[in-house]
Coordinates of C-alpha atoms in Angstrom, one line a residue:
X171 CA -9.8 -107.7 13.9
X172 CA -6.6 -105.1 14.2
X173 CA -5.5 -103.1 11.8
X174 CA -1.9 -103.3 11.1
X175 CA 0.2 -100.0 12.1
X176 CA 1.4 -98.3 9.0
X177 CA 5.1 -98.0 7.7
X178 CA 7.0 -94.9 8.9
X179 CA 7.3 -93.5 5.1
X180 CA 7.3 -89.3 4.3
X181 CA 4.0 -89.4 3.3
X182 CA 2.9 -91.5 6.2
X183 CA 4.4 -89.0 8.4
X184 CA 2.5 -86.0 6.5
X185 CA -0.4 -87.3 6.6
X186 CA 0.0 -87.6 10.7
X187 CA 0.8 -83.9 11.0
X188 CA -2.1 -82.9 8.6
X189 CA -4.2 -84.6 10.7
X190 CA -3.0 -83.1 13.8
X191 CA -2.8 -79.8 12.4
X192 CA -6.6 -79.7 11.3
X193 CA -7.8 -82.1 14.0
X194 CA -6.0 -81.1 16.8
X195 CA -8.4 -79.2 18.6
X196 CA -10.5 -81.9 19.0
X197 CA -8.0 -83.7 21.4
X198 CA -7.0 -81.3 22.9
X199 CA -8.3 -80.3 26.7
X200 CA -10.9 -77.9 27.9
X201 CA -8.6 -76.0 29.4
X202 CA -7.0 -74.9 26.4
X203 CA -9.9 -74.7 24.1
X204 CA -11.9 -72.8 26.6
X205 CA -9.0 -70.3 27.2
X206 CA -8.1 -69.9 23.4
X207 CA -11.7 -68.9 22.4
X208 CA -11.7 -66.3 25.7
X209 CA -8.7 -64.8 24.1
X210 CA -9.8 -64.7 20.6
X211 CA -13.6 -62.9 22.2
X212 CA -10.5 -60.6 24.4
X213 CA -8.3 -59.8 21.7
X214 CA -11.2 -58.8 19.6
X215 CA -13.1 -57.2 22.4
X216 CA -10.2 -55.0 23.6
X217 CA -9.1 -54.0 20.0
X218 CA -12.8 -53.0 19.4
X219 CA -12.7 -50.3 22.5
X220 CA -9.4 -49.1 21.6
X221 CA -10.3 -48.2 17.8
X222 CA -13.5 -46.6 19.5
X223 CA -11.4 -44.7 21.7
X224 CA -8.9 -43.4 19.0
X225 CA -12.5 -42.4 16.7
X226 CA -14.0 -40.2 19.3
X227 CA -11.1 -38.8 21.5
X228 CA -7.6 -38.6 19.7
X229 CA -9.3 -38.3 15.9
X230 CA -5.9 -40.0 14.8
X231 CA -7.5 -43.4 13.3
X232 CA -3.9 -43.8 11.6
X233 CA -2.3 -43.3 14.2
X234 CA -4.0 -46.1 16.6
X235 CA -4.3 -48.6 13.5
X236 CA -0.2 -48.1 12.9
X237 CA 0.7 -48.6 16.9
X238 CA -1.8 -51.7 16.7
X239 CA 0.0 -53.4 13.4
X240 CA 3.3 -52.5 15.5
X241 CA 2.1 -54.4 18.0
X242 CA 0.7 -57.6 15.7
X243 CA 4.2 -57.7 14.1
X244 CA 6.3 -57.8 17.0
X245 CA 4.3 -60.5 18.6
X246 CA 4.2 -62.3 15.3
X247 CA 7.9 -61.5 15.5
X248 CA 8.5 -63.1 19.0
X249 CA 6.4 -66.2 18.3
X250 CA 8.3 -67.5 15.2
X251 CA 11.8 -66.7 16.9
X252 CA 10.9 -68.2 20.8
X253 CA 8.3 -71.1 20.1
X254 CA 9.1 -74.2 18.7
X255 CA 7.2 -76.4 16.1
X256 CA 4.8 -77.1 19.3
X257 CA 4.2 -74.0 20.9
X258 CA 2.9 -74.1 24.7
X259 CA -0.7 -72.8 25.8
X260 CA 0.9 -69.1 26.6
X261 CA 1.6 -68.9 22.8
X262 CA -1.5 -70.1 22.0
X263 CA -3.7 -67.7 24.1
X264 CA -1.4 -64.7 22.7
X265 CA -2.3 -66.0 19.0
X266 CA -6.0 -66.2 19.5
X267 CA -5.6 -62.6 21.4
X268 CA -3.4 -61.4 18.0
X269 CA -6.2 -62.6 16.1
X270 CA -9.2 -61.2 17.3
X271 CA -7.2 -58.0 17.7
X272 CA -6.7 -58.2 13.8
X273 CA -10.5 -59.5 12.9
X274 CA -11.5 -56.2 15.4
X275 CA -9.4 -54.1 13.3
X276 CA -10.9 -55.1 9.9
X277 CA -13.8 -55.0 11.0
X278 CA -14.0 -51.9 12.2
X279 CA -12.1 -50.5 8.6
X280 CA -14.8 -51.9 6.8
X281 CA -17.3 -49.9 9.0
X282 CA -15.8 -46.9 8.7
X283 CA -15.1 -47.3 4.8
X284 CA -19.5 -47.8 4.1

């Protein structure tokens, strides 16, 4: 037995792009999925060895957290001004990168703050 397809009403149409939203990834290809989380473990990684680097050489933690949130904002700039509503894979790897980069950064804060 077939279901029926639904009526195009607003909340029809909400409830699509919900699910799409929180689902996505699922349908989504291994490509993708596979170079999103090596971004997010890059981002992360990379923001991780630059704190370190700023603690033992520079002693300017300030300094190198400041040039890092620069950095977050004008990509978080760039991304709501040049992607659409569905950004490509390039935006996609950049946000998982922009993340881990962030995570990195708290994480390390809370380190040095215990």
């Amino acid at each position: 037995m077939t279901r029926l397809p639904l009526q195009s009403t607003r909340f029809n149409g909400l409830q699509q792009l919900i699910g799409k939203q929180l689902l996505g990834w699922v349908t989504s290809g291994w490509l993708q999925k596979s170079l999103g989380l090596i971004s997010l473990l890059g981002g992360a990684y990379l923001a991780a060895n630059i704190t370190s680097i700023y603690l033992n050489f520079v002693h300017l933690q300030s300094l190198g957290a400041l040039g890092m949130l620069i950095l977050v904002e004008i990509m978080v700039r760039l991304r709501t001004r040049l992607a659409g509503t569905d950004p490509g894979l390039l935006w996609t790897v950049l946000d998982n990168f922009r993340i881990g980069a962030v995570y990195a950064l708290v994480l390390e804060g809370f380190k040095l703050g215990s």
